Amino acid sequence: MRTISVLGATGSIGASTLDLIRRAPDDWRVLALTANGNAADLARLAREFGAEIAVVADEASLPALREALAGSGIAAAGGAAALVEAAARGADLTVAAIVGCAGLAPTMAAIECGKTVALANKEALVSAGDVMLAAVARTGATLLPVDSEHNAIFQCLHGNDLADVRWITLTASGGPFRDWTLEQLHTATPAQAIKHPNWDMGAKISVDSATMFNKGLELIEAWHLFPVGLERLRIIVHPQSVIHSMVEYRDGSTLAQLGPSDMRVPIASSLAWPARMGTPCAPLDLAAIGELTFRAPDEVRFPATRLARQAAEAGGAAPAVLNAANEIAVAAFLAGQIGFTQIAVLVERMLERYAPEAPTTLDAVIAVDAQARVRSRELLESL
Ligand code: NDP
């Protein structure tokens, strides 16, 4: 039996993770489950899984959590420090599934324990790549990529030498607007953006998928996780989302990982790694799918991947600035304050205007992130 903590337990990745745990109750003991403000769902999950502690990041939700857990014997806590403490409980496996850079400090706390961290929270790695990987190297922690593309690449690289890699190709569904014209994109609404054709995900990543910032963040994520150099990382649009990514080697062999569009597959791969476990996912029926198609990304309609590549090339604080600006822009778009195409405009302007020194510590990354958010909000006013 292994111990597990799920940071972001009430979200989409949290639900998929707990669904797998529910099916193998003898394999896992749950230490910490966390949420932001959703005390009711968190308490329900904590009771179901017999967690040791449930934590809400938003302290205002702590009274509701306490009330919902009364008499259960499960500890309740609230606030940023409590979240970090819960992550630092040293579970054998911590699933980092908070959305946004808000997940950075708790994810780093889990890494500091030197155990295994299954990382879904891509924004944390994008913002703090060097700092996070230095902590992984120092503590001997194991970082397993949950993001379906990176999990696919991780599987395709197994047993191979990075020096033999010619290309790593990230596949992208292209999102719900992949066939829209630029004029149509100007009118895209939040409701349309969060309706992904293939995947069922949280609101923020769904918008990122529609703008292609998701693929941009993933490019930076891959650049950190698989150090083959930015020039060996490519993106291809593959609308069916069956091939989750590919690695081409110098002998001309291309290895690809295929699977259903269900996050329980890459999560199961991380939970069981280096072994395998069963999932309830339907087997891949290629005859029913019929065709797999591919096309080059269009960086005129979707500038996000160009901006992410520029940020990675610039290095230093640029990826953290890109991520923070995108988080602010997505929140503003979801709140109806800016149009869909203004998300990329805001990010591009922030990259042009704000170039702080490269952060070398966790606190410095958090400071860059905070400052970039303040400036992004100011810039929002001018849009
Ligand atoms: P959701 O929005 O569904 O869930 C987010 C989780 O994080 C919830 O538990 C939420 O709590 C919690 N949370 C939100 N804000 C904060 C905060 N400020 N402090 C602490 N906790 C917070 O997101 P997803 O599950 O879709 O995504 C999670 C991460 O996984 C993201 O980084 C995403 O990019 C990545 N990912 C997601 C995939 C997917 O299929 N969904 C695929 C690949 C990667 P509450 O419920 O209380 O708001």
Coordinates of C-alpha atoms and ligand atoms in Angstrom, one line a residue:
M1 CA 0.0 0.0 0.0
R2 CA 1.3 3.4 -1.0
T3 CA 0.3 6.8 0.4
I4 CA -1.1 9.5 -2.0
S5 CA -2.0 13.2 -1.8
V6 CA -4.1 14.9 -4.4
L7 CA -3.6 18.7 -4.7
G8 CA -6.6 20.0 -6.6
A9 CA -8.7 17.0 -5.7
T10 CA -12.0 18.7 -6.7
G11 CA -11.0 19.4 -10.2
S12 CA -11.1 17.4 -13.4
I13 CA -7.7 15.8 -13.0
G14 CA -8.4 15.3 -9.3
A15 CA -11.7 13.5 -10.2
S16 CA -10.0 11.2 -12.7
T17 CA -7.2 10.4 -10.2
L18 CA -9.7 9.6 -7.4
D19 CA -11.7 7.5 -9.8
L20 CA -8.7 5.2 -10.3
I21 CA -7.9 5.2 -6.6
R22 CA -11.6 4.3 -5.9
R23 CA -11.1 1.2 -8.0
A24 CA -8.0 0.0 -6.2
P25 CA -8.7 0.9 -2.5
D26 CA -6.3 -1.7 -1.2
D27 CA -3.3 -0.1 -3.0
W28 CA -3.6 3.4 -1.6
R29 CA -3.9 5.3 1.6
V30 CA -5.0 8.9 1.1
L31 CA -3.1 11.5 3.2
A32 CA -4.1 15.0 1.9
L33 CA -6.8 16.2 -0.4
T34 CA -7.0 19.9 -1.3
A35 CA -9.2 22.4 -3.1
N36 CA -9.5 26.1 -3.4
G37 CA -13.0 27.0 -2.1
N38 CA -15.1 24.0 -2.9
A39 CA -15.5 22.8 0.7
A40 CA -18.6 20.7 0.1
D41 CA -17.0 18.5 -2.6
L42 CA -13.7 18.3 -0.8
A43 CA -15.3 17.2 2.5
R44 CA -17.4 14.6 0.6
L45 CA -14.2 13.2 -1.1
A46 CA -12.2 13.3 2.2
R47 CA -14.9 11.3 3.9
E48 CA -15.2 8.8 1.0
F49 CA -11.4 8.2 0.8
G50 CA -10.7 8.5 4.5
A51 CA -8.1 11.2 4.1
E52 CA -6.0 12.3 7.0
I53 CA -6.4 16.0 6.2
A54 CA -8.5 18.2 3.8
V55 CA -7.3 21.7 3.0
V56 CA -8.9 24.7 1.3
A57 CA -6.6 27.3 -0.1
D58 CA -9.2 30.0 0.4
E59 CA -9.3 30.5 4.1
A60 CA -12.9 31.9 3.9
S61 CA -14.0 28.4 3.1
L62 CA -12.5 26.8 6.2
P63 CA -15.6 27.2 8.4
A64 CA -17.7 25.4 5.9
L65 CA -15.1 22.6 5.5
R66 CA -14.9 22.2 9.3
E67 CA -18.6 22.0 9.6
A68 CA -18.8 19.4 6.7
L69 CA -16.1 17.3 8.3
A70 CA -17.4 17.5 11.9
G71 CA -17.3 14.1 13.7
S72 CA -15.3 12.5 10.9
G73 CA -11.9 12.6 12.6
I74 CA -10.4 14.2 9.4
A75 CA -8.3 17.3 10.0
A76 CA -9.4 20.5 8.3
A77 CA -7.1 23.4 7.4
G78 CA -7.2 26.5 5.3
G79 CA -4.9 29.1 3.7
A80 CA -1.7 29.1 1.6
A81 CA 0.6 27.9 4.4
A82 CA -1.7 25.0 5.3
L83 CA -1.8 24.0 1.6
V84 CA 2.0 23.9 1.5
E85 CA 2.2 22.0 4.8
A86 CA -0.3 19.4 3.4
A87 CA 1.8 19.0 0.3
A88 CA 4.9 18.5 2.5
R89 CA 3.4 15.5 4.3
G90 CA 5.6 13.3 2.2
A91 CA 3.1 11.1 0.5
D92 CA 4.8 8.3 -1.6
L93 CA 3.0 9.9 -4.6
T94 CA 1.6 13.5 -4.8
V95 CA -0.6 14.3 -7.7
A96 CA -0.1 18.0 -8.5
A97 CA -3.4 19.0 -10.1
I98 CA -4.0 22.6 -9.0
V99 CA -4.7 24.9 -11.9
G100 CA -2.3 27.8 -12.5
C101 CA 0.7 29.1 -10.8
A102 CA -1.2 28.9 -7.5
G103 CA 0.0 25.3 -7.6
L104 CA 3.7 26.2 -7.6
A105 CA 4.5 26.5 -3.9
P106 CA 2.6 23.3 -2.9
T107 CA 4.1 21.4 -5.8
M108 CA 7.6 22.5 -4.8
A109 CA 6.9 21.5 -1.2
A110 CA 6.0 18.0 -2.4
I111 CA 9.2 17.8 -4.5
E112 CA 11.3 18.9 -1.5
C113 CA 10.1 15.6 0.2
G114 CA 12.2 13.7 -2.4
K115 CA 9.3 11.3 -3.2
T116 CA 7.3 11.0 -6.5
V117 CA 5.3 13.8 -7.9
A118 CA 2.9 13.2 -10.8
L119 CA 2.7 16.6 -12.4
A120 CA -0.4 17.9 -14.2
N121 CA 0.0 21.5 -13.1
K122 CA 1.9 22.6 -16.2
E123 CA 1.8 26.3 -15.3
A124 CA 4.0 25.6 -12.2
L125 CA 6.7 24.0 -14.4
V126 CA 6.4 26.7 -17.1
S127 CA 6.9 29.5 -14.5
A128 CA 9.6 27.9 -12.4
G129 CA 11.2 25.3 -14.7
D130 CA 14.8 25.8 -13.8
V131 CA 14.1 26.2 -10.0
M132 CA 11.8 23.2 -10.0
L133 CA 14.2 20.9 -11.9
A134 CA 17.1 21.9 -9.7
A135 CA 15.0 20.9 -6.6
V136 CA 14.2 17.6 -8.3
A137 CA 17.9 17.0 -8.9
R138 CA 18.8 18.1 -5.4
T139 CA 16.2 16.0 -3.5
G140 CA 16.2 12.9 -5.8
A141 CA 12.5 13.3 -6.3
T142 CA 10.9 11.6 -9.3
L143 CA 8.8 13.8 -11.5
L144 CA 6.3 12.0 -13.7
P145 CA 4.5 13.9 -16.4
V146 CA 0.7 13.5 -16.3
D147 CA -0.1 15.8 -19.2
S148 CA -1.1 13.4 -21.9
E149 CA 1.5 14.7 -24.5
H150 CA 4.4 14.6 -22.0
N151 CA 3.3 11.3 -20.6
A152 CA 3.3 9.9 -24.2
I153 CA 6.8 11.3 -24.9
F154 CA 8.0 9.9 -21.5
Q155 CA 6.7 6.5 -22.6
C156 CA 8.2 6.8 -26.1
L157 CA 11.6 7.8 -24.7
H158 CA 11.8 4.9 -22.3
G159 CA 14.9 2.8 -22.8
N160 CA 16.3 5.3 -25.4
D161 CA 19.1 7.9 -25.4
L162 CA 18.1 11.5 -25.7
A163 CA 21.1 12.0 -27.9
D164 CA 19.4 9.8 -30.5
V165 CA 16.3 11.9 -30.7
R166 CA 15.8 13.8 -34.0
W167 CA 12.4 15.3 -33.2
I168 CA 9.8 15.3 -30.4
T169 CA 6.4 16.1 -31.9
L170 CA 3.6 17.3 -29.6
T171 CA 0.2 16.7 -31.1
A172 CA -2.6 19.3 -30.7
S173 CA -6.3 18.8 -31.2
G174 CA -6.4 22.4 -32.5
G175 CA -9.3 23.0 -30.0
P176 CA -12.9 23.9 -30.8
F177 CA -12.0 26.8 -33.1
R178 CA -9.4 25.1 -35.3
D179 CA -11.5 25.7 -38.5
W180 CA -12.6 29.2 -37.6
T181 CA -11.5 32.3 -39.5
L182 CA -9.7 35.2 -37.8
E183 CA -12.9 37.2 -38.1
Q184 CA -14.9 34.5 -36.4
L185 CA -12.3 34.2 -33.6
H186 CA -12.9 37.8 -32.7
T187 CA -16.5 36.9 -31.7
A188 CA -15.8 33.6 -29.8
T189 CA -17.6 33.4 -26.5
P190 CA -16.5 31.7 -23.2
A191 CA -19.3 29.1 -23.6
Q192 CA -18.0 28.2 -27.1
A193 CA -14.3 28.2 -25.9
I194 CA -14.9 25.8 -23.0
K195 CA -16.6 23.2 -25.2
H196 CA -13.7 21.1 -26.2
P197 CA -14.4 18.6 -29.1
N198 CA -12.3 15.7 -27.6
W199 CA -11.5 16.3 -23.9
D200 CA -13.5 17.1 -20.8
M201 CA -11.4 19.5 -18.8
G202 CA -11.4 22.4 -16.4
A203 CA -12.4 25.9 -17.8
K204 CA -8.9 27.4 -17.8
I205 CA -7.2 24.6 -19.8
S206 CA -10.2 24.5 -22.1
V207 CA -9.7 28.1 -23.0
D208 CA -6.0 27.5 -23.3
S209 CA -6.7 24.7 -25.7
A210 CA -8.9 27.0 -27.8
T211 CA -6.2 29.7 -28.0
M212 CA -3.4 27.1 -28.4
F213 CA -1.7 28.6 -25.3
N214 CA -2.1 25.1 -23.9
K215 CA 0.2 23.8 -26.6
G216 CA 2.5 26.8 -26.0
L217 CA 2.7 26.0 -22.3
E218 CA 3.3 22.4 -23.2
L219 CA 6.1 23.3 -25.6
I220 CA 7.9 25.0 -22.6
E221 CA 7.0 22.1 -20.4
A222 CA 8.6 19.6 -22.9
W223 CA 11.6 21.9 -23.3
H224 CA 12.2 21.5 -19.5
L225 CA 11.3 17.8 -19.1
F226 CA 13.1 16.5 -22.2
P227 CA 16.2 18.5 -22.8
V228 CA 16.8 17.9 -26.5
G229 CA 16.8 21.6 -27.4
L230 CA 14.0 23.8 -28.4
E231 CA 14.8 23.4 -32.1
R232 CA 14.0 19.7 -31.9
L233 CA 10.5 20.3 -30.5
R234 CA 7.7 20.5 -33.0
I235 CA 3.9 20.8 -32.9
I236 CA 1.4 19.2 -35.3
V237 CA -2.4 19.6 -35.3
H238 CA -4.0 16.2 -35.1
P239 CA -7.8 16.7 -34.7
Q240 CA -8.7 13.2 -33.6
S241 CA -6.4 13.3 -30.4
V242 CA -5.6 9.7 -30.8
I243 CA -1.8 10.0 -31.1
H244 CA -0.8 11.9 -27.9
S245 CA 2.7 12.7 -29.1
M246 CA 5.7 11.1 -31.0
V247 CA 9.4 10.8 -30.8
E248 CA 11.5 10.4 -34.0
Y249 CA 14.9 8.9 -33.7
R250 CA 18.0 9.4 -35.9
D251 CA 17.6 6.0 -37.5
G252 CA 14.2 7.2 -38.9
S253 CA 12.0 5.3 -36.4
T254 CA 9.1 7.2 -35.0
L255 CA 7.5 5.9 -31.8
A256 CA 4.1 7.2 -30.9
Q257 CA 1.8 6.6 -28.0
L258 CA -1.9 6.2 -28.8
G259 CA -4.9 6.0 -26.5
P260 CA -8.5 7.2 -25.9
S261 CA -9.0 10.9 -25.0
D262 CA -9.3 10.1 -21.4
M263 CA -6.9 11.5 -18.8
R264 CA -7.3 8.3 -16.7
V265 CA -4.8 6.7 -19.1
P266 CA -1.8 9.0 -18.5
I267 CA -2.8 9.3 -14.8
A268 CA -2.8 5.5 -14.5
S269 CA 0.6 5.4 -16.2
S270 CA 1.9 7.7 -13.5
L271 CA 0.2 5.9 -10.6
A272 CA 1.5 2.5 -11.6
W273 CA 4.9 3.5 -13.1
P274 CA 7.1 1.7 -13.8
A275 CA 4.4 -1.1 -13.9
R276 CA 1.0 -0.9 -15.5
M277 CA -2.5 -1.0 -14.1
G278 CA -5.9 -1.5 -15.5
T279 CA -8.3 1.3 -16.3
P280 CA -12.0 1.4 -17.1
C281 CA -11.3 3.3 -20.3
A282 CA -12.8 1.9 -23.5
P283 CA -10.2 0.2 -25.7
L284 CA -9.0 2.2 -28.7
D285 CA -11.1 1.2 -31.7
L286 CA -9.0 2.4 -34.7
A287 CA -11.4 0.8 -37.3
A288 CA -14.2 2.9 -35.8
I289 CA -12.0 6.0 -35.8
G290 CA -11.1 5.3 -39.4
E291 CA -8.8 8.2 -40.2
L292 CA -6.0 10.0 -38.4
T293 CA -5.2 13.4 -40.0
F294 CA -2.6 16.0 -39.5
R295 CA -1.9 19.6 -40.4
A296 CA 0.6 22.3 -39.6
P297 CA -0.4 24.8 -36.9
D298 CA -1.5 28.2 -38.1
E299 CA 0.4 30.8 -36.0
V300 CA -1.4 33.7 -37.7
R301 CA -4.8 32.7 -36.3
F302 CA -3.3 31.2 -33.2
P303 CA -0.1 33.2 -32.2
A304 CA 0.2 31.4 -28.8
T305 CA 2.7 28.8 -29.9
R306 CA 4.9 31.4 -31.5
L307 CA 4.8 33.5 -28.3
A308 CA 5.7 30.5 -26.2
R309 CA 8.6 29.6 -28.4
Q310 CA 9.8 33.2 -28.1
A311 CA 9.5 33.1 -24.4
A312 CA 11.5 29.9 -24.2
E313 CA 14.2 31.3 -26.4
A314 CA 14.4 34.4 -24.3
G315 CA 14.5 32.2 -21.2
G316 CA 14.9 33.7 -17.7
A317 CA 11.6 35.2 -16.4
A318 CA 9.9 35.3 -19.8
P319 CA 8.0 32.0 -19.5
A320 CA 6.7 33.0 -16.0
V321 CA 5.6 36.4 -17.5
L322 CA 3.9 34.6 -20.4
N323 CA 2.1 32.3 -18.0
A324 CA 0.9 35.0 -15.6
A325 CA -0.3 37.2 -18.4
N326 CA -2.2 34.3 -19.9
E327 CA -3.8 33.4 -16.6
I328 CA -5.0 37.0 -16.1
A329 CA -6.2 37.2 -19.8
V330 CA -8.1 33.9 -19.6
A331 CA -9.8 35.0 -16.4
A332 CA -10.8 38.3 -18.0
F333 CA -12.1 36.5 -21.1
L334 CA -14.1 34.1 -19.0
A335 CA -15.5 37.1 -17.1
G336 CA -16.5 38.8 -20.4
Q337 CA -14.1 41.6 -20.0
I338 CA -12.0 41.0 -23.1
G339 CA -12.5 39.3 -26.5
F340 CA -11.0 35.9 -27.3
T341 CA -8.3 37.2 -29.6
Q342 CA -7.2 39.8 -27.0
I343 CA -5.8 37.0 -24.9
A344 CA -2.8 36.7 -27.1
V345 CA -2.5 40.5 -27.6
L346 CA -2.2 40.9 -23.9
V347 CA 0.4 38.2 -23.5
E348 CA 2.5 39.6 -26.4
R349 CA 2.4 43.1 -25.0
M350 CA 3.4 41.8 -21.6
L351 CA 6.4 39.9 -23.1
E352 CA 7.4 43.1 -24.9
R353 CA 7.1 45.4 -21.9
Y354 CA 8.1 43.4 -18.9
A355 CA 11.5 41.6 -18.8
P356 CA 12.6 41.2 -15.2
E357 CA 15.8 39.4 -14.1
A358 CA 15.8 35.6 -14.3
P359 CA 14.4 34.3 -11.0
T360 CA 16.7 31.7 -9.4
T361 CA 14.7 30.9 -6.3
L362 CA 11.1 29.9 -5.6
D363 CA 10.4 33.2 -3.9
A364 CA 11.8 35.1 -6.9
V365 CA 9.6 33.2 -9.3
I366 CA 6.5 33.9 -7.1
A367 CA 7.5 37.6 -7.1
V368 CA 7.9 37.7 -10.9
D369 CA 4.5 36.0 -11.2
A370 CA 2.8 38.5 -8.8
Q371 CA 4.3 41.5 -10.5
A372 CA 3.4 40.2 -13.9
R373 CA -0.2 39.8 -12.8
V374 CA -0.3 43.4 -11.5
R375 CA 1.0 44.7 -14.8
S376 CA -1.2 42.5 -16.8
R377 CA -4.3 43.8 -15.0
E378 CA -3.1 47.4 -15.7
L379 CA -2.6 46.5 -19.3
L380 CA -6.1 45.0 -19.4
E381 CA -7.6 48.4 -18.6
S382 CA -5.9 49.8 -21.7
L383 CA -7.3 47.1 -24.0
Ligands
NDP1 P1 -9.9 22.3 -12.7 O1 -10.3 23.7 -12.8 O2 -10.9 21.3 -13.0 O3 -9.5 22.0 -11.1 C1 -8.6 22.8 -10.5 C2 -8.3 22.4 -9.1 O4 -7.4 23.3 -8.5 C3 -9.6 22.3 -8.2 O5 -9.4 21.3 -7.2 C4 -9.6 23.7 -7.6 O6 -10.3 23.8 -6.4 C5 -8.1 23.9 -7.3 N1 -7.7 25.3 -7.3 C6 -8.1 26.3 -8.2 N2 -7.5 27.4 -7.8 C7 -6.7 27.2 -6.8 C8 -5.9 28.0 -5.9 N3 -5.8 29.3 -6.1 N4 -5.3 27.4 -4.9 C9 -5.4 26.1 -4.6 N5 -6.2 25.3 -5.4 C10 -6.8 25.8 -6.4 O7 -8.6 22.1 -13.5 P2 -8.1 20.8 -14.2 O8 -8.2 19.6 -13.4 O9 -8.6 20.8 -15.6 O10 -6.5 21.1 -14.4 C11 -5.6 21.1 -13.3 C12 -4.2 21.2 -13.9 O11 -3.9 20.0 -14.7 C13 -4.0 22.4 -14.8 O12 -2.7 22.9 -14.6 C14 -4.1 21.9 -16.2 O13 -3.4 22.6 -17.1 C15 -3.6 20.5 -16.0 N6 -4.1 19.5 -17.0 C16 -5.4 19.2 -17.1 C17 -5.9 18.3 -18.0 C18 -7.4 18.0 -18.0 O14 -7.8 17.1 -18.8 N7 -8.2 18.6 -17.2 C19 -5.0 17.7 -19.0 C20 -3.6 18.0 -18.8 C21 -3.2 18.9 -17.8 P3 -11.9 24.3 -6.4 O15 -12.6 23.1 -6.9 O16 -12.2 24.5 -4.9 O17 -11.9 25.5 -7.2

